[in-house]
Amino acid sequence: DKDEQSASIRDRSIGLACRDVSVSISKCCGFAGLFGIGPAAFAALGINAVPDMAGETIDSMPGFSFFPTPPLSIVVDQQLIETSRTSSDGVSIKKSYLQQKLMGITFATSDQQLTLYPLDITVTIDNPSSVPERKSCAVKLFGVAATAGEDRTEGSEPPQKKIKTDANG
């Protein structure tokens, strides 16, 4: 009876250890994809991607669960925004901050796949040494994923390729 319990405990321990190794390998692959492929893709555009530009980590969004890491980002657009207000004693107070629109990348892993997600992020920065404050973040959908939510009625045909003839080149 003790030998059966020992074998069961050993099998369970081995199973747990294998699961831990599988999770670790998935996370390593995610980091390799995020910090290996991501910068290479942005570098093809001639832009250096930087982590921590988009604020703190992004754990999840509605419909998505990401690995908790700050997204790798590039600046797409930025502008200096100045606001002014008058205090109760009549003194004019001006405040300036930088608003940036970023293209970011984060990832999620499962037992079956590793997925990199492109993000549209907007942050504000009060001064050069402050941590960016994320104002908005959304998963950017491309191609088929972007049109998956479209209502496909029966009989609708996908667009056809234009037939090449002598007249059109």
PDB file of C-alpha atoms in Angstrom:
ATOM      1  CA  ASP A   1       0.000   0.000   0.000  1.00  0.00           C
ATOM      2  CA  LYS A   2       2.877   2.397   0.804  1.00  0.00           C
ATOM      3  CA  ASP A   3       4.542   1.587  -2.513  1.00  0.00           C
ATOM      4  CA  GLU A   4       1.347   2.511  -4.396  1.00  0.00           C
ATOM      5  CA  GLN A   5       1.118   5.839  -2.533  1.00  0.00           C
ATOM      6  CA  SER A   6       4.797   6.537  -3.198  1.00  0.00           C
ATOM      7  CA  ALA A   7       4.328   5.824  -6.898  1.00  0.00           C
ATOM      8  CA  SER A   8       1.256   8.077  -6.999  1.00  0.00           C
ATOM      9  CA  ILE A   9       3.086  10.906  -5.211  1.00  0.00           C
ATOM     10  CA  ARG A  10       6.077  10.478  -7.539  1.00  0.00           C
ATOM     11  CA  ASP A  11       3.826  10.559 -10.638  1.00  0.00           C
ATOM     12  CA  ARG A  12       2.045  13.675  -9.396  1.00  0.00           C
ATOM     13  CA  SER A  13       5.367  15.393  -8.604  1.00  0.00           C
ATOM     14  CA  ILE A  14       6.722  14.579 -12.044  1.00  0.00           C
ATOM     15  CA  GLY A  15       3.516  15.885 -13.652  1.00  0.00           C
ATOM     16  CA  LEU A  16       3.717  19.144 -11.691  1.00  0.00           C
ATOM     17  CA  ALA A  17       7.396  19.583 -12.554  1.00  0.00           C
ATOM     18  CA  CYS A  18       6.663  19.016 -16.268  1.00  0.00           C
ATOM     19  CA  ARG A  19       3.821  21.554 -16.121  1.00  0.00           C
ATOM     20  CA  ASP A  20       6.155  24.110 -14.472  1.00  0.00           C
ATOM     21  CA  VAL A  21       8.762  23.545 -17.195  1.00  0.00           C
ATOM     22  CA  SER A  22       6.095  23.933 -19.897  1.00  0.00           C
ATOM     23  CA  VAL A  23       4.906  27.247 -18.383  1.00  0.00           C
ATOM     24  CA  SER A  24       8.496  28.512 -18.123  1.00  0.00           C
ATOM     25  CA  ILE A  25       9.268  27.602 -21.726  1.00  0.00           C
ATOM     26  CA  SER A  26       6.067  29.346 -22.888  1.00  0.00           C
ATOM     27  CA  LYS A  27       7.026  32.518 -21.014  1.00  0.00           C
ATOM     28  CA  CYS A  28      10.574  32.419 -22.403  1.00  0.00           C
ATOM     29  CA  CYS A  29       9.190  32.049 -25.929  1.00  0.00           C
ATOM     30  CA  GLY A  30       6.871  35.000 -25.282  1.00  0.00           C
ATOM     31  CA  PHE A  31       9.733  37.189 -24.102  1.00  0.00           C
ATOM     32  CA  ALA A  32      11.849  36.061 -27.067  1.00  0.00           C
ATOM     33  CA  GLY A  33       9.007  36.986 -29.416  1.00  0.00           C
ATOM     34  CA  LEU A  34       8.301  40.304 -27.719  1.00  0.00           C
ATOM     35  CA  PHE A  35      11.883  41.473 -27.260  1.00  0.00           C
ATOM     36  CA  GLY A  36      13.409  39.580 -30.219  1.00  0.00           C
ATOM     37  CA  ILE A  37      10.939  39.680 -33.098  1.00  0.00           C
ATOM     38  CA  GLY A  38       9.214  42.907 -31.988  1.00  0.00           C
ATOM     39  CA  PRO A  39      12.304  45.128 -32.149  1.00  0.00           C
ATOM     40  CA  ALA A  40      13.378  43.470 -35.399  1.00  0.00           C
ATOM     41  CA  ALA A  41       9.996  44.278 -36.965  1.00  0.00           C
ATOM     42  CA  PHE A  42      10.188  47.900 -35.824  1.00  0.00           C
ATOM     43  CA  ALA A  43      13.854  48.125 -36.882  1.00  0.00           C
ATOM     44  CA  ALA A  44      12.766  47.226 -40.416  1.00  0.00           C
ATOM     45  CA  LEU A  45      10.967  50.579 -40.309  1.00  0.00           C
ATOM     46  CA  GLY A  46      14.148  52.272 -39.093  1.00  0.00           C
ATOM     47  CA  ILE A  47      12.715  52.888 -35.622  1.00  0.00           C
ATOM     48  CA  ASN A  48      14.025  51.706 -32.255  1.00  0.00           C
ATOM     49  CA  ALA A  49      11.319  50.217 -30.031  1.00  0.00           C
ATOM     50  CA  VAL A  50      11.510  50.910 -26.306  1.00  0.00           C
ATOM     51  CA  PRO A  51       9.861  49.149 -23.349  1.00  0.00           C
ATOM     52  CA  ASP A  52       8.262  51.220 -20.565  1.00  0.00           C
ATOM     53  CA  MET A  53       7.162  54.059 -22.895  1.00  0.00           C
ATOM     54  CA  ALA A  54       3.534  53.006 -22.512  1.00  0.00           C
ATOM     55  CA  GLY A  55       3.376  53.119 -18.733  1.00  0.00           C
ATOM     56  CA  GLU A  56       2.939  50.170 -16.411  1.00  0.00           C
ATOM     57  CA  THR A  57       2.193  46.571 -17.357  1.00  0.00           C
ATOM     58  CA  ILE A  58      -0.966  45.601 -19.224  1.00  0.00           C
ATOM     59  CA  ASP A  59      -2.381  42.435 -17.678  1.00  0.00           C
ATOM     60  CA  SER A  60      -5.694  42.273 -19.462  1.00  0.00           C
ATOM     61  CA  MET A  61      -8.279  44.105 -21.513  1.00  0.00           C
ATOM     62  CA  PRO A  62     -11.872  43.082 -22.274  1.00  0.00           C
ATOM     63  CA  GLY A  63     -11.620  39.823 -24.212  1.00  0.00           C
ATOM     64  CA  PHE A  64      -7.818  39.532 -23.832  1.00  0.00           C
ATOM     65  CA  SER A  65      -5.448  38.278 -21.155  1.00  0.00           C
ATOM     66  CA  PHE A  66      -1.801  39.250 -21.626  1.00  0.00           C
ATOM     67  CA  PHE A  67       1.414  38.292 -19.896  1.00  0.00           C
ATOM     68  CA  PRO A  68       1.989  41.111 -17.365  1.00  0.00           C
ATOM     69  CA  THR A  69       4.849  43.038 -18.950  1.00  0.00           C
ATOM     70  CA  PRO A  70       5.146  46.625 -20.175  1.00  0.00           C
ATOM     71  CA  PRO A  71       4.508  46.667 -23.917  1.00  0.00           C
ATOM     72  CA  LEU A  72       7.317  47.363 -26.332  1.00  0.00           C
ATOM     73  CA  SER A  73       6.428  50.646 -28.087  1.00  0.00           C
ATOM     74  CA  ILE A  74       7.324  53.201 -30.732  1.00  0.00           C
ATOM     75  CA  VAL A  75       6.090  56.779 -30.961  1.00  0.00           C
ATOM     76  CA  VAL A  76       3.697  57.280 -33.878  1.00  0.00           C
ATOM     77  CA  ASP A  77       2.655  60.855 -33.100  1.00  0.00           C
ATOM     78  CA  GLN A  78       3.155  63.368 -30.298  1.00  0.00           C
ATOM     79  CA  GLN A  79       2.128  66.885 -29.429  1.00  0.00           C
ATOM     80  CA  LEU A  80       2.745  69.365 -26.652  1.00  0.00           C
ATOM     81  CA  ILE A  81      -0.509  70.351 -24.981  1.00  0.00           C
ATOM     82  CA  GLU A  82      -0.713  73.541 -22.936  1.00  0.00           C
ATOM     83  CA  THR A  83      -3.576  74.355 -20.607  1.00  0.00           C
ATOM     84  CA  SER A  84      -4.106  77.424 -18.500  1.00  0.00           C
ATOM     85  CA  ARG A  85      -6.472  78.300 -15.723  1.00  0.00           C
ATOM     86  CA  THR A  86      -6.885  81.140 -13.312  1.00  0.00           C
ATOM     87  CA  SER A  87      -6.629  80.427  -9.598  1.00  0.00           C
ATOM     88  CA  SER A  88      -9.044  81.867  -7.045  1.00  0.00           C
ATOM     89  CA  ASP A  89      -6.654  84.747  -6.318  1.00  0.00           C
ATOM     90  CA  GLY A  90      -6.483  85.758 -10.006  1.00  0.00           C
ATOM     91  CA  VAL A  91      -3.076  84.222 -10.850  1.00  0.00           C
ATOM     92  CA  SER A  92      -2.846  82.523 -14.246  1.00  0.00           C
ATOM     93  CA  ILE A  93      -1.478  78.963 -14.001  1.00  0.00           C
ATOM     94  CA  LYS A  94      -0.134  77.250 -17.125  1.00  0.00           C
ATOM     95  CA  LYS A  95       0.484  73.537 -17.371  1.00  0.00           C
ATOM     96  CA  SER A  96       2.146  71.734 -20.258  1.00  0.00           C
ATOM     97  CA  TYR A  97       2.365  68.034 -20.939  1.00  0.00           C
ATOM     98  CA  LEU A  98       3.350  65.794 -23.818  1.00  0.00           C
ATOM     99  CA  GLN A  99       0.710  63.542 -25.340  1.00  0.00           C
ATOM    100  CA  GLN A 100       2.013  60.607 -27.360  1.00  0.00           C
ATOM    101  CA  LYS A 101       0.287  58.090 -29.579  1.00  0.00           C
ATOM    102  CA  LEU A 102       2.189  54.811 -29.542  1.00  0.00           C
ATOM    103  CA  MET A 103       2.175  51.537 -31.424  1.00  0.00           C
ATOM    104  CA  GLY A 104       2.877  48.845 -28.861  1.00  0.00           C
ATOM    105  CA  ILE A 105       3.301  45.088 -28.786  1.00  0.00           C
ATOM    106  CA  THR A 106       2.517  42.661 -25.970  1.00  0.00           C
ATOM    107  CA  PHE A 107       1.970  38.897 -25.857  1.00  0.00           C
ATOM    108  CA  ALA A 108      -0.118  36.065 -24.465  1.00  0.00           C
ATOM    109  CA  THR A 109       0.732  32.382 -24.258  1.00  0.00           C
ATOM    110  CA  SER A 110      -1.236  29.194 -23.873  1.00  0.00           C
ATOM    111  CA  ASP A 111      -0.386  25.510 -24.127  1.00  0.00           C
ATOM    112  CA  GLN A 112      -1.125  25.661 -27.850  1.00  0.00           C
ATOM    113  CA  GLN A 113       0.161  29.039 -29.022  1.00  0.00           C
ATOM    114  CA  LEU A 114       2.099  32.235 -28.546  1.00  0.00           C
ATOM    115  CA  THR A 115       0.355  35.365 -29.801  1.00  0.00           C
ATOM    116  CA  LEU A 116       1.817  38.852 -30.231  1.00  0.00           C
ATOM    117  CA  TYR A 117      -0.812  41.600 -30.009  1.00  0.00           C
ATOM    118  CA  PRO A 118      -0.381  45.060 -31.583  1.00  0.00           C
ATOM    119  CA  LEU A 119      -1.768  47.889 -29.453  1.00  0.00           C
ATOM    120  CA  ASP A 120      -2.852  51.500 -30.028  1.00  0.00           C
ATOM    121  CA  ILE A 121      -1.792  53.371 -26.893  1.00  0.00           C
ATOM    122  CA  THR A 122      -2.127  57.004 -25.839  1.00  0.00           C
ATOM    123  CA  VAL A 123      -0.012  58.315 -22.939  1.00  0.00           C
ATOM    124  CA  THR A 124       0.698  61.665 -21.343  1.00  0.00           C
ATOM    125  CA  ILE A 125       4.012  62.715 -19.814  1.00  0.00           C
ATOM    126  CA  ASP A 126       4.105  65.638 -17.358  1.00  0.00           C
ATOM    127  CA  ASN A 127       7.877  66.135 -17.499  1.00  0.00           C
ATOM    128  CA  PRO A 128      10.905  64.351 -18.979  1.00  0.00           C
ATOM    129  CA  SER A 129      11.584  62.360 -15.803  1.00  0.00           C
ATOM    130  CA  SER A 130       7.995  61.302 -15.048  1.00  0.00           C
ATOM    131  CA  VAL A 131       6.519  57.890 -15.744  1.00  0.00           C
ATOM    132  CA  PRO A 132       4.123  57.940 -18.713  1.00  0.00           C
ATOM    133  CA  GLU A 133       0.457  57.808 -17.723  1.00  0.00           C
ATOM    134  CA  ARG A 134      -1.618  55.611 -20.014  1.00  0.00           C
ATOM    135  CA  LYS A 135      -4.850  57.322 -21.096  1.00  0.00           C
ATOM    136  CA  SER A 136      -6.115  54.707 -23.558  1.00  0.00           C
ATOM    137  CA  CYS A 137      -5.130  51.313 -24.889  1.00  0.00           C
ATOM    138  CA  ALA A 138      -6.817  49.106 -27.486  1.00  0.00           C
ATOM    139  CA  VAL A 139      -5.841  46.006 -29.418  1.00  0.00           C
ATOM    140  CA  LYS A 140      -5.246  46.940 -33.062  1.00  0.00           C
ATOM    141  CA  LEU A 141      -6.879  44.463 -35.399  1.00  0.00           C
ATOM    142  CA  PHE A 142      -5.567  43.889 -38.921  1.00  0.00           C
ATOM    143  CA  GLY A 143      -6.897  42.026 -41.950  1.00  0.00           C
ATOM    144  CA  VAL A 144      -9.223  39.093 -41.275  1.00  0.00           C
ATOM    145  CA  ALA A 145      -9.397  39.784 -37.523  1.00  0.00           C
ATOM    146  CA  ALA A 146     -10.596  43.331 -38.189  1.00  0.00           C
ATOM    147  CA  THR A 147     -13.407  42.144 -40.453  1.00  0.00           C
ATOM    148  CA  ALA A 148     -14.373  39.067 -38.402  1.00  0.00           C
ATOM    149  CA  GLY A 149     -17.093  41.044 -36.662  1.00  0.00           C
ATOM    150  CA  GLU A 150     -18.708  42.124 -39.934  1.00  0.00           C
ATOM    151  CA  ASP A 151     -22.114  40.661 -40.723  1.00  0.00           C
ATOM    152  CA  ARG A 152     -21.685  38.263 -43.615  1.00  0.00           C
ATOM    153  CA  THR A 153     -25.014  37.794 -45.330  1.00  0.00           C
ATOM    154  CA  GLU A 154     -25.778  34.762 -47.422  1.00  0.00           C
ATOM    155  CA  GLY A 155     -24.763  35.141 -51.037  1.00  0.00           C
ATOM    156  CA  SER A 156     -22.082  37.765 -50.428  1.00  0.00           C
ATOM    157  CA  GLU A 157     -18.981  37.056 -52.411  1.00  0.00           C
ATOM    158  CA  PRO A 158     -15.408  37.997 -51.528  1.00  0.00           C
ATOM    159  CA  PRO A 159     -13.816  40.523 -53.900  1.00  0.00           C
ATOM    160  CA  GLN A 160     -12.458  38.981 -57.085  1.00  0.00           C
ATOM    161  CA  LYS A 161      -9.033  39.665 -58.572  1.00  0.00           C
ATOM    162  CA  LYS A 162      -8.994  41.827 -61.666  1.00  0.00           C
ATOM    163  CA  ILE A 163      -8.280  39.739 -64.724  1.00  0.00           C
ATOM    164  CA  LYS A 164      -5.113  40.852 -66.496  1.00  0.00           C
ATOM    165  CA  THR A 165      -5.650  41.680 -70.156  1.00  0.00           C
ATOM    166  CA  ASP A 166      -3.579  43.421 -72.810  1.00  0.00           C
ATOM    167  CA  ALA A 167      -5.669  46.592 -72.364  1.00  0.00           C
ATOM    168  CA  ASN A 168      -4.985  47.060 -68.632  1.00  0.00           C
ATOM    169  CA  GLY A 169      -1.357  45.921 -68.533  1.00  0.00           C
TER     170      GLY A 169
END
